[in-house]
Coordinates of C-alpha atoms in Angstrom, one line a residue:
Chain A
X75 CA -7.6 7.6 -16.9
X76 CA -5.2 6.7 -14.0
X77 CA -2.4 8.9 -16.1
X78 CA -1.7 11.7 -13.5
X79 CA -3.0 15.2 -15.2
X80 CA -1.0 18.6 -15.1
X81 CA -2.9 20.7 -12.6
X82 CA -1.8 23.7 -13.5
X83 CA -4.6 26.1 -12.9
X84 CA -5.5 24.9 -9.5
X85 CA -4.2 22.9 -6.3
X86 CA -6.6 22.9 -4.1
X87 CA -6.1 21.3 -0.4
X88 CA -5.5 22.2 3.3
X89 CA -3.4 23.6 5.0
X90 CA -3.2 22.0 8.9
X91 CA -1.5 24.2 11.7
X92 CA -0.5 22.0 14.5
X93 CA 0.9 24.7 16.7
X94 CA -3.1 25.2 17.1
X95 CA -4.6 21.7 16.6
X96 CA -5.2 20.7 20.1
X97 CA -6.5 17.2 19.0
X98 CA -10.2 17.0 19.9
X99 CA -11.4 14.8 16.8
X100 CA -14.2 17.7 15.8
X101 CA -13.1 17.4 12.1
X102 CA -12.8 13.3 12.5
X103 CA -17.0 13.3 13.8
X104 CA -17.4 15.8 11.1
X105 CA -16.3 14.3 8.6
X106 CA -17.3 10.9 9.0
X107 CA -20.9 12.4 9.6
X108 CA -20.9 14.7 6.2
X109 CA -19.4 11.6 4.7
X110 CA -22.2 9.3 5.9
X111 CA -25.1 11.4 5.5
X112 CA -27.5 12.8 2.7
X113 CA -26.1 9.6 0.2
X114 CA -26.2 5.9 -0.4
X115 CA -22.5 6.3 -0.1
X116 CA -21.5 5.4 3.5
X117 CA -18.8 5.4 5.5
X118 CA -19.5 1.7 7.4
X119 CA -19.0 0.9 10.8
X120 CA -19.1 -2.8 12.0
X121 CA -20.3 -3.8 15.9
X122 CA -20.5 0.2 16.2
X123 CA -22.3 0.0 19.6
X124 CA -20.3 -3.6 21.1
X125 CA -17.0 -4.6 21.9
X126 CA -14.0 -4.2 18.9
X127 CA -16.0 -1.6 17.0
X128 CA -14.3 -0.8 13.6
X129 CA -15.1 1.8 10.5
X130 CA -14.4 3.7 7.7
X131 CA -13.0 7.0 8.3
X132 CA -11.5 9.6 5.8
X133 CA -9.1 11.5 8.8
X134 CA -7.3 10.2 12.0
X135 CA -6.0 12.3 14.3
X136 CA -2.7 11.0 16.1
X137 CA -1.2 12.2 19.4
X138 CA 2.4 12.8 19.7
X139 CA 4.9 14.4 22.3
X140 CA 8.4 15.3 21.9
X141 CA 11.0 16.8 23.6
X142 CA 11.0 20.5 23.6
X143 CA 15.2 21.8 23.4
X144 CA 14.8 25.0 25.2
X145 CA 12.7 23.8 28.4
X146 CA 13.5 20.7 28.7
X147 CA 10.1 19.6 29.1
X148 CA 7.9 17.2 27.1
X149 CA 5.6 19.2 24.7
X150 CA 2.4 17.3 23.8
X151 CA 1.0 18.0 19.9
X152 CA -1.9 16.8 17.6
X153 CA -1.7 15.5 14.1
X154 CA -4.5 14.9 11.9
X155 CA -3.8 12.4 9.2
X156 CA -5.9 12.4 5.5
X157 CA -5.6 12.3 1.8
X158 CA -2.7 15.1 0.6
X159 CA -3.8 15.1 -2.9
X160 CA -0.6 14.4 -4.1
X161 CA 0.4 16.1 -7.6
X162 CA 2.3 12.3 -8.4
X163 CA -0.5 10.5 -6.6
X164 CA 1.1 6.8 -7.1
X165 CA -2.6 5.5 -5.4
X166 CA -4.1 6.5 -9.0
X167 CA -1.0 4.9 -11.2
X168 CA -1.4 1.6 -9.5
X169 CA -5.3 1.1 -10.1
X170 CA -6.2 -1.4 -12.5
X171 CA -9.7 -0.2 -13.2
X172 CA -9.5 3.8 -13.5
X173 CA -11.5 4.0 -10.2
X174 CA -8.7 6.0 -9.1
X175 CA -8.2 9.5 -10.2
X176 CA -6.7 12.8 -10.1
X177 CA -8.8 16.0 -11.2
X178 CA -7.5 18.1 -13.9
X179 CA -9.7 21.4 -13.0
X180 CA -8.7 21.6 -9.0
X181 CA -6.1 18.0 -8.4
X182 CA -8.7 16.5 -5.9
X183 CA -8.0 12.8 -6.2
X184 CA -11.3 11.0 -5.9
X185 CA -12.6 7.5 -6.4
X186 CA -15.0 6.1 -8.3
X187 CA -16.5 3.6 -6.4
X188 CA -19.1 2.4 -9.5
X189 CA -15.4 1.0 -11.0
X190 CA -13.3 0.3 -7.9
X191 CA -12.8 -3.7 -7.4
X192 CA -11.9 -3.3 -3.8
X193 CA -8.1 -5.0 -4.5
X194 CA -6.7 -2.5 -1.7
X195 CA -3.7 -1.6 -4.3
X196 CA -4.1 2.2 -4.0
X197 CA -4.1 2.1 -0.2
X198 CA -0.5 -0.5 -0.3
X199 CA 0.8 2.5 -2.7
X200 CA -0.5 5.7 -0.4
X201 CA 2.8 6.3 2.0
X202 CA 0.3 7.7 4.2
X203 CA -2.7 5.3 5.1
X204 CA -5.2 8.0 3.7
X205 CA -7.2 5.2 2.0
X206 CA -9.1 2.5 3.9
X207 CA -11.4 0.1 2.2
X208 CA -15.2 -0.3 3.4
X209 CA -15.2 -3.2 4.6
X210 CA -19.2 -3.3 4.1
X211 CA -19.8 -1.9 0.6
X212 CA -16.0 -3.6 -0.7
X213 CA -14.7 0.1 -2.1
X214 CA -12.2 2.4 -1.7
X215 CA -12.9 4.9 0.6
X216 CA -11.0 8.2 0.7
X217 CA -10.8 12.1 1.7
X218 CA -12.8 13.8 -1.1
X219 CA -11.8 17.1 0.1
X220 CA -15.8 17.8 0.1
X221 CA -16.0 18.4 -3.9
X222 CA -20.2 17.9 -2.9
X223 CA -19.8 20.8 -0.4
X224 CA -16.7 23.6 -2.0
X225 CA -19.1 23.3 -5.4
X226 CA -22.4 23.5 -4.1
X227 CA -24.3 25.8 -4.7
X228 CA -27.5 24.8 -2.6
X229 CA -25.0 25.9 0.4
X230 CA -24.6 29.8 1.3
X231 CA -21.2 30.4 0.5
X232 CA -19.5 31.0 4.0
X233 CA -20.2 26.9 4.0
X234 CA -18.4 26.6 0.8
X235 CA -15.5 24.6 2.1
X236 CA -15.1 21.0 3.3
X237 CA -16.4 20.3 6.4
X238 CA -13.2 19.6 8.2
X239 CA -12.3 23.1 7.8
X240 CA -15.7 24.4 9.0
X241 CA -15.8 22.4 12.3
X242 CA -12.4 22.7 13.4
X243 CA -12.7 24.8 16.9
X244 CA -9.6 26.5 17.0
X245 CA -8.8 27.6 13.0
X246 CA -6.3 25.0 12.6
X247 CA -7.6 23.7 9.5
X248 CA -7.5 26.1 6.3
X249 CA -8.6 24.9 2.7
X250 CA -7.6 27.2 -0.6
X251 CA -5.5 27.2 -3.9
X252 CA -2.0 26.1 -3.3
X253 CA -1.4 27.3 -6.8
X254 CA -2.3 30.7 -6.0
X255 CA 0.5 32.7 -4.3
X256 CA -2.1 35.2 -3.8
X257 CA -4.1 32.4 -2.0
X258 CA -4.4 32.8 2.4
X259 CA -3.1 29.3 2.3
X260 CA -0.3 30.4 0.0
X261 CA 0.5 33.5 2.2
X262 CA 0.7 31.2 5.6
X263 CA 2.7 28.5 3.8
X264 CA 5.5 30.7 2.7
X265 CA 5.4 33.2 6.2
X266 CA 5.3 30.2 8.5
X267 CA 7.2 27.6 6.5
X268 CA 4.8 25.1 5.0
X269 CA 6.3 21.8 5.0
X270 CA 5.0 18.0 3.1
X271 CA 5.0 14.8 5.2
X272 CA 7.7 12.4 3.7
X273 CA 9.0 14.2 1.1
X274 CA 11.3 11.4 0.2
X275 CA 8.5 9.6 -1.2
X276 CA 8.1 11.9 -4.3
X277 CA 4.4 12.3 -3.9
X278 CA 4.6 16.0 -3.9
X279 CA 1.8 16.3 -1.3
X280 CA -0.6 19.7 -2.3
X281 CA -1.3 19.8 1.6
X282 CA 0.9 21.6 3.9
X283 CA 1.4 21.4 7.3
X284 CA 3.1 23.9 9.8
X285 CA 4.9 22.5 12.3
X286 CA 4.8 23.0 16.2
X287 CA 6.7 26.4 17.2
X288 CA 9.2 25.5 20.5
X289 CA 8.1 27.5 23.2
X290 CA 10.8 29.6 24.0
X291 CA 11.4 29.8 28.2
X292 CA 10.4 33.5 28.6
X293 CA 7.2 32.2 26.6
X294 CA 6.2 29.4 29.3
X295 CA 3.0 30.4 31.4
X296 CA 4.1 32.1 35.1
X297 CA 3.2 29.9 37.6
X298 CA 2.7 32.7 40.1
X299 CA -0.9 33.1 40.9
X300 CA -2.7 36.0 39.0
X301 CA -5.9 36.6 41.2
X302 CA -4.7 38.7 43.8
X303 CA -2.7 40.9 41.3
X304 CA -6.3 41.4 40.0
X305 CA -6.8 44.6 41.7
X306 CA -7.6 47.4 39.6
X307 CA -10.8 45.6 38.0
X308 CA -13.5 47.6 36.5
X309 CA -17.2 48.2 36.5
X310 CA -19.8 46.0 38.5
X311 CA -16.6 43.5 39.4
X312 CA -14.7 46.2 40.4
X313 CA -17.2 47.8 42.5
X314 CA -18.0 44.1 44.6
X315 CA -14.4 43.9 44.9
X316 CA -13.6 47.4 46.2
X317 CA -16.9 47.4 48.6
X318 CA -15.9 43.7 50.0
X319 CA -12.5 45.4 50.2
X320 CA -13.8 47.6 52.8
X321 CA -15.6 45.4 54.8
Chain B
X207 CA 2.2 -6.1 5.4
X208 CA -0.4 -8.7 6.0
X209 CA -0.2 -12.3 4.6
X210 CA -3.3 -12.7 3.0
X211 CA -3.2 -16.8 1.8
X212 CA -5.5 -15.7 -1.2
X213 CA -2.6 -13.7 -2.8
X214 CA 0.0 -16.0 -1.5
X215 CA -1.8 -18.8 -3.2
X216 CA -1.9 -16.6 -5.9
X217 CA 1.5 -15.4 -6.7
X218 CA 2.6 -19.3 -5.8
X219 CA 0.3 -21.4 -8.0
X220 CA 0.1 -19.0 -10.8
X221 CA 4.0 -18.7 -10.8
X222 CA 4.1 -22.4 -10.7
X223 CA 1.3 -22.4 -13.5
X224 CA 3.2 -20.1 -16.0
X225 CA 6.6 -22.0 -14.9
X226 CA 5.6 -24.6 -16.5
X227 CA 4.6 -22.8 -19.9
X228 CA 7.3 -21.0 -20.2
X229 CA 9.3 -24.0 -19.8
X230 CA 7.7 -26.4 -22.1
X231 CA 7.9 -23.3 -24.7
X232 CA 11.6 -23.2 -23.9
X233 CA 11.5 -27.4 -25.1
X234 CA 9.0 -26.8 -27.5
X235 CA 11.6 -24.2 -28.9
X236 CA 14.6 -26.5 -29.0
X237 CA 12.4 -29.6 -30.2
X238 CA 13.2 -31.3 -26.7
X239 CA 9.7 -32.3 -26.1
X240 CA 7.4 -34.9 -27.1
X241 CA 4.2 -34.3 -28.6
X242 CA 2.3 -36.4 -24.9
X243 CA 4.4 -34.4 -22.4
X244 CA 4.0 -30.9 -24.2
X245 CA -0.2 -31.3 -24.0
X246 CA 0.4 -32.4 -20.7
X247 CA 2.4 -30.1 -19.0
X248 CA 0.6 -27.2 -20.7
X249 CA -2.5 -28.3 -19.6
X250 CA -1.2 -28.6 -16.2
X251 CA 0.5 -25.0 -16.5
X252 CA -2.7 -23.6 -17.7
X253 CA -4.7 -25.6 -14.2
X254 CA -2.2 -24.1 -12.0
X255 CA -2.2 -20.8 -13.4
X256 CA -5.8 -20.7 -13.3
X257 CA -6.2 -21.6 -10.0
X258 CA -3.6 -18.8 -8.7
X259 CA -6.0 -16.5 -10.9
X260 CA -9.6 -17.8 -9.5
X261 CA -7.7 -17.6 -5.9
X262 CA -6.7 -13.7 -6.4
X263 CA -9.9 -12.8 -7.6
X264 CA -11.5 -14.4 -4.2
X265 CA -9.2 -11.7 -2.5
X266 CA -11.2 -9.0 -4.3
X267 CA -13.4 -6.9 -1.8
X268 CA -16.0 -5.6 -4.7
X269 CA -15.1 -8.7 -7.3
X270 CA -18.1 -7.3 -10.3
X271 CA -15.9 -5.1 -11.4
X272 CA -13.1 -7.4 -12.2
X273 CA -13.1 -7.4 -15.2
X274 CA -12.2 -3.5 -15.4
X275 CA -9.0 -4.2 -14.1
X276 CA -7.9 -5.2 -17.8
X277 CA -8.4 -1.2 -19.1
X278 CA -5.2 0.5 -17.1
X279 CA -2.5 -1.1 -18.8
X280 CA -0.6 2.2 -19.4
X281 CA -0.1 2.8 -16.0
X282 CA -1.0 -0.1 -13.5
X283 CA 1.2 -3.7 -13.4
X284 CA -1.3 -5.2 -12.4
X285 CA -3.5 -4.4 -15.3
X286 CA -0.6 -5.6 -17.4
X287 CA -0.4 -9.0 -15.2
X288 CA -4.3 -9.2 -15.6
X289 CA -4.0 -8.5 -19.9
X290 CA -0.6 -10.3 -20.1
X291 CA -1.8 -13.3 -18.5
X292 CA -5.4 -13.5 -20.3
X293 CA -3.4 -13.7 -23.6
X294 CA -0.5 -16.2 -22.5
X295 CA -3.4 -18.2 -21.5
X296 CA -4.9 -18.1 -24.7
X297 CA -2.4 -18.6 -26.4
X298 CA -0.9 -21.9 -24.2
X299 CA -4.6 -23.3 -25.5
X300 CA -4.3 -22.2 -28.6
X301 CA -1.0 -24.4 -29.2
X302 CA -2.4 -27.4 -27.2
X303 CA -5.4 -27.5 -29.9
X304 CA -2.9 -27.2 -33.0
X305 CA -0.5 -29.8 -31.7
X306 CA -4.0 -31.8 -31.0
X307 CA -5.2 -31.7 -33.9
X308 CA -2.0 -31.7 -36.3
X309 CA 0.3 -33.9 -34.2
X310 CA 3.3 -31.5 -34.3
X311 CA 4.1 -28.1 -33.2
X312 CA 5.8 -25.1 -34.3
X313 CA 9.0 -24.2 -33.0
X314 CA 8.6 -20.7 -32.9
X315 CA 5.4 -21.1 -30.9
X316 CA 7.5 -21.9 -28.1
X317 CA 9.4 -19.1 -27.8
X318 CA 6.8 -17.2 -27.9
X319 CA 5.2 -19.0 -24.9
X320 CA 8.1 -18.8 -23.4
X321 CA 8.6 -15.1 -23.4
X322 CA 4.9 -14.5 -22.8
X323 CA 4.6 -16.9 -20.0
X324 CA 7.9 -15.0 -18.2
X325 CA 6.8 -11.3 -18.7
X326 CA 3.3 -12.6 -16.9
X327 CA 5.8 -13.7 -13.8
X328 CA 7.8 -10.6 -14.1
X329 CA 4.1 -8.2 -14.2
X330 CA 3.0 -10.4 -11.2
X331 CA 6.2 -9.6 -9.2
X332 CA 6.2 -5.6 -10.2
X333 CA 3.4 -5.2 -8.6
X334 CA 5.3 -5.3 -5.3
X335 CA 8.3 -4.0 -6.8
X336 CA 6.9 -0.7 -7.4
X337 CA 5.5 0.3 -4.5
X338 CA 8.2 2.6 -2.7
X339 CA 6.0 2.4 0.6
X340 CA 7.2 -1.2 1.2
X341 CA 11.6 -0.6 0.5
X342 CA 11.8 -4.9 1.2
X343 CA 10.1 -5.2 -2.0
X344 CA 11.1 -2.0 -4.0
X345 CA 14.3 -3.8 -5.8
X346 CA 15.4 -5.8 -8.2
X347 CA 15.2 -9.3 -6.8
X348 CA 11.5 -9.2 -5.8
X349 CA 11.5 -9.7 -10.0
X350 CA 14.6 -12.1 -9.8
X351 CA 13.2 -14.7 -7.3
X352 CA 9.5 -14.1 -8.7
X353 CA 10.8 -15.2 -11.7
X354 CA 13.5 -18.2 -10.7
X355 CA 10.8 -19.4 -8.1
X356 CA 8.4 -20.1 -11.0
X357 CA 11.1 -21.5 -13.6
X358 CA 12.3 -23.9 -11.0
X359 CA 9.3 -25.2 -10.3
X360 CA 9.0 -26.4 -14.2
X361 CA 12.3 -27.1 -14.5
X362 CA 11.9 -30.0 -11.8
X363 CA 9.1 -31.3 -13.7
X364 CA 10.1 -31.1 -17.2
X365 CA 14.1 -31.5 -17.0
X366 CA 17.0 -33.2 -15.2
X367 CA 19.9 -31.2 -14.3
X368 CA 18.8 -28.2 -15.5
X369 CA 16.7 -28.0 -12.6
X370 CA 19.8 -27.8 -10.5
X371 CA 21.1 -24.8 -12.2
X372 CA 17.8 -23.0 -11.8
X373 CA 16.9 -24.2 -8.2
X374 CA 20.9 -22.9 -7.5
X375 CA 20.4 -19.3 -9.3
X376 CA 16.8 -19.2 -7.5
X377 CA 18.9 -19.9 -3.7
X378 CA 21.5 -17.7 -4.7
X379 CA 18.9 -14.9 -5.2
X380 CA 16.5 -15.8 -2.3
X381 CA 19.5 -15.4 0.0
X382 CA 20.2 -11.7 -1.5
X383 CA 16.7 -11.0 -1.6
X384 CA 16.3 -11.6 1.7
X385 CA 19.6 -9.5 2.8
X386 CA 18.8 -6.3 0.7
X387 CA 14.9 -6.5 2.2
X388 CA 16.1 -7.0 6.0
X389 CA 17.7 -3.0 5.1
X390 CA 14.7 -2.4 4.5
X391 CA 13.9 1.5 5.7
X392 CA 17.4 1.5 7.2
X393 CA 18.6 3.3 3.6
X394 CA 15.7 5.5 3.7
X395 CA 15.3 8.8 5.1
X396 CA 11.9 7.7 6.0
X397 CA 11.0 7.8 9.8
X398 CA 8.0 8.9 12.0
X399 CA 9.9 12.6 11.8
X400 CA 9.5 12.7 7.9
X401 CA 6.3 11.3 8.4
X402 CA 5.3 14.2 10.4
X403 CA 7.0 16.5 8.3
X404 CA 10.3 17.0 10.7
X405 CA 14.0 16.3 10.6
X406 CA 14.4 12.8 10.0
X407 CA 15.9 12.0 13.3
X408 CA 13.7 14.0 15.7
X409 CA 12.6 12.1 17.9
X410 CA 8.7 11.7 18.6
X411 CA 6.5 9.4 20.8
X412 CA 2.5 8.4 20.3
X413 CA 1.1 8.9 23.8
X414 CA -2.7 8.0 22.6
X415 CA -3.9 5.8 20.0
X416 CA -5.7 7.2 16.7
X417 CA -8.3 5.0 17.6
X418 CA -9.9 2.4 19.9
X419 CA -9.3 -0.7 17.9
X420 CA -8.3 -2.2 15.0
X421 CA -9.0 -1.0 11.6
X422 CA -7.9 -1.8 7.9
X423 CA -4.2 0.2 8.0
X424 CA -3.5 -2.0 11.1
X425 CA -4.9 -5.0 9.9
X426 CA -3.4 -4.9 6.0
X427 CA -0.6 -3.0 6.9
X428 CA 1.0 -2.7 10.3
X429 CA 0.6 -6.6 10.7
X430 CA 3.4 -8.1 12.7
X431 CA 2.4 -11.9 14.0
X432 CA 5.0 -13.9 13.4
X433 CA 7.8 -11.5 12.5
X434 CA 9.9 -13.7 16.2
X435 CA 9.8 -16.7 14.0
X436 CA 11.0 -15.4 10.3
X437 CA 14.6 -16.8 11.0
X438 CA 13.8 -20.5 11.4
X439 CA 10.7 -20.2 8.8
X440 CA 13.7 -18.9 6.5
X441 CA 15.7 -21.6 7.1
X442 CA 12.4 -24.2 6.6
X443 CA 12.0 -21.9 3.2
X444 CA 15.3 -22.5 2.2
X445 CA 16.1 -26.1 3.3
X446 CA 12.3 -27.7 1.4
X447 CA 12.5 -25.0 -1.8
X448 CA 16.5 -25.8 -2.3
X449 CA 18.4 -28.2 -0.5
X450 CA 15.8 -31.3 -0.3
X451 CA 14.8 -31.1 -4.2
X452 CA 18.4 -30.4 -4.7
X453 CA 20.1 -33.6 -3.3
X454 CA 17.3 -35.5 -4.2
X455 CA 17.8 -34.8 -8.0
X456 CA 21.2 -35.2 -7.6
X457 CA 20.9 -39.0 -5.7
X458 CA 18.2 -39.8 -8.2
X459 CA 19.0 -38.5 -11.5
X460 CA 15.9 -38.3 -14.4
X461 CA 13.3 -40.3 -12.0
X462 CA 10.0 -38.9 -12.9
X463 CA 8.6 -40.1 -9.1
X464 CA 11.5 -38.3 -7.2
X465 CA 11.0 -35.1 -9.3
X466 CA 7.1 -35.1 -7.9
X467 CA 8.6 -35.6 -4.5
X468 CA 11.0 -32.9 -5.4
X469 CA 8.6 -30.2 -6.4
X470 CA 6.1 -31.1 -3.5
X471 CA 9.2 -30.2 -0.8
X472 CA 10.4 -27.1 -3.6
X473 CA 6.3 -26.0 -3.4
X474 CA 6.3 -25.9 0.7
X475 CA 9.5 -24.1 0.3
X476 CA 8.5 -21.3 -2.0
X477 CA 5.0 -21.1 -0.3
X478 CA 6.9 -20.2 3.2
X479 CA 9.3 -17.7 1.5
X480 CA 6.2 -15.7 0.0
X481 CA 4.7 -15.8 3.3
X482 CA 7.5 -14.8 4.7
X483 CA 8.0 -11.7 2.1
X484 CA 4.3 -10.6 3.2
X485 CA 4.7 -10.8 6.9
X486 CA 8.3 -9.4 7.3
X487 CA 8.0 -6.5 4.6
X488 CA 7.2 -3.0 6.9
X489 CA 5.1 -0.9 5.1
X490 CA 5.6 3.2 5.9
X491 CA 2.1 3.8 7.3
X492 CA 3.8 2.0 10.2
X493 CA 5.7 5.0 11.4
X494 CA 2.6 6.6 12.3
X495 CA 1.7 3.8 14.8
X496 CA 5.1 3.2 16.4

């Protein structure tokens, strides 16, 4: 069971942009509430309303800055951290129990939790930290990239996708078939130059991210104040400013 | 990564444990044993080993399905440790019954032993040899001093100067051990810019935490207490596993009391450097927090 599979009709995964992510933790309360909710399967939180709270949770996002070339100024950016559903997984060779797995059909890598011994093995093998053990219910706890949500069909199909992806404010998150050139995901991954996070690692992550573009210096915001260039407005605006103009 | 005394213990006392066997095999093999010491020191290897067993499964967060952990053999080490040392166990028993009950032993049961007894060590140590997340522990002598640690410790007990060749080959490797894991992800490519999916020298800062507080990837594997002391606890390590039962062997040649004395400094010594290869090993989650 914890032999890795040939996905070769599907990859599914996500695709984060983090030119667009401006870090506001939607998808991190999302998930953790999808995650927590409708099943015995929770995502636990210990002394979650006292001091040193701690808890489960399936994505992190981290904030970085770094020096941008052309302006010399410090560019702040956002980077939200889960499972990348790696096609050589090593969190599924390591288990001992075949909790660990890797889908054939789509290469989600899930956890059965009804096998999982809670040894923390997978989560030393993950490069990434995108497993945490529950500290309450002693499993494995990882991103399941919403297989009960991109399958279901009690959902209308605009909700179809995990919920990550549906909460994120500003589009940053996509989910699709990185198998399928013809996939949106694909499209973005090979126009904007998809990369994987540690590729020395040999994972082969399915997720992609796109990297932070460097603002050019032409592309930096005008300081110079825009209201009073604001002259030619129109309609009831226009009007309140044209009569006040006269007065 | 976090030094966890459960697997510390573990690794330790079961090492110790299977030491022994596969030493008293190696006698066993060569007729160098007598019928009192070899029921002895197996049932001794078989208590220690036991104990390192009964102490790893206490480190277990969900421990009812432990017993599942002997069905992944194709893949997982630690499956194979589980199997591998269920059957040397066994089998240890099985020859401490015959040689009970018939008053001599078969040779070729020793070998056996002995080579069962070793590939248990060498499954044990894989599983931190494998993982390419943690580079200290991703070479060849996390096997080697795995593997000489637990031989030395039944070398002491069951032979004389023996022990000094074992105990020397053990030192020798500790010392490389611990200069190829102190490169640790300086050979790598790895940094928080290949973390992030940049150039692996761009340089990037964390100006806000992930999180409020603690959680488990801190706790299990971003630990750092007591990294400031690692050089004198290596020279504690390598003074009480080597030098003491060394010259103490050496001034007191074949005394049974001064080999207990010996393994009792050599145990303190190979309990500090296991702790040591916990707390000092950087795992690369780390370069998302730094």
């Amino acid at each position: 069971m914890t032999k890795l599979p040939k996905c070769d009709e599907k990859k599914l995964g996500l695709l984060i942009d983090l030119d667009t992510c401006v870090g506001c933790h939607g998808c991190v309360v999302s998930c953790k509430e999808w995650n927590s909710s409708g099943s015995d399967k929770q995502l636990s939180d210990i002394n979650s309303h006292r001091r040193d709270p701690v808890g489960t949770f399936l994505n992190r996002v981290h904030s970085y800055e770094r020096e941008n070339c052309n302006t010399n100024e410090t560019e702040p950016f956002y980077f939200p951290r889960s499972c990348l559903h790696c096609e050589d997984a090593p969190c599924v060779t390591v288990c001992p129990t075949g909790a660990s797995y890797k889908r054939e059909e789509d290469g989600i890598v899930l956890v059965n939790e009804d096998d999982c011994m809670g040894c923390g093995l997978c989560a030393w093998a993950c490069p990434y930290g995108a497993r945490e053990l529950d500290l309450v219910s002693g499993v494995m706890k990882k991103c399941t990239l919403c297989v009960d949500r991109i399958y279901n069909e009690e959902l209308p199909p605009e909700d179809r996708v995990p919920v990550c992806v549906k909460s994120c404010p500003t589009g940053a998150r996509a989910f699709g078939d990185f198998n399928d050139p013809n996939s949106d995901v694909s499209k973005k991954v090979k126009e904007r130059g998809g990369v994987d996070l540690m590729p020395e690692m040999q994972t082969k992550p399915v997720n992609k991210y796109l990297l932070p573009r460097i603002k050019s210096k032409n592309s930096a915001v005008s300081s110079g104040s825009g209201v009073e260039e604001e002259t030619n407005a129109k309609g009831l605006l226009g009007w309140v400013d044209r009569a006040l103009s006269k007065l | 990564m976090h030094p966890a005394p459960s697997i510390i213990l573990f690794t330790v006392l079961s090492g110790f444990g299977f030491g022994l066997i596969s030493i008293t095999g190696l006698l066993q093999f060569f007729n160098q044993i007598s019928i009192f010491d070899l029921i002895t020191f197996s049932i001794l290897g078989i208590i220690f080993s036991t104990v390192g067993l009964v102490s790893s499964f206490f480190h277990l967060a969900n421990k009812k399905n432990a017993i599942k952990s002997m069905s992944q053999w194709q893949t997982s080490w630690l499956s194979r440790e589980a199997i591998s040392s269920i059957f040397c166990l066994l089998l240890v028993s099985a020859n401490i019954a015959w040689v009970f009950l018939q008053n001599m032993y078969i040779n070729e049961v020793g070998i056996v032993l002995f080579f069962l007894a070793l590939f248990t060590i060498f499954t044990t140590s894989m599983i931190y040899a494998q993982l390419k997340t943690v580079p200290s522990w991703n070479n060849i002598f996390t096997p080697a001093i795995f593997i000489f640690a637990a031989l030395s410790g039944g070398a002491i007990l069951l032979t004389s100067y023996a022990s000094l060749v074992t105990l020397l080959v053990f030192g020798t490797l500790q010392i490389l051990f611990w200069y190829t894991a102190d490169r640790g992800f300086k050979d790598k490519e790895t940094s928080v810019g290949t973390a992030l999916g940049f150039d692996a020298n761009e340089e990037i800062r964390p100006f806000d935490a992930a999180h409020t507080n603690q959680n488990y990837l801190l706790n299990e594997m971003v630990y750092k207490v007591g990294r400031k002391h690692s050089i004198k606890l290596r020279y504690i390590s390598f003074f009480t596993a080597f030098v003491f039962p060394m010259s103490l062997i050496l001034v007191f040649p074949g005394e049974f009391s001064i080999s207990i004395l010996a393994i009792l400094f050599h145990f303190v010594g190979v309990y500090f450097s296991r702790w040591l290869f916990f707390a000092e090993a950087k795992h690369s989650v780390s370069f998302y927090y730094e």
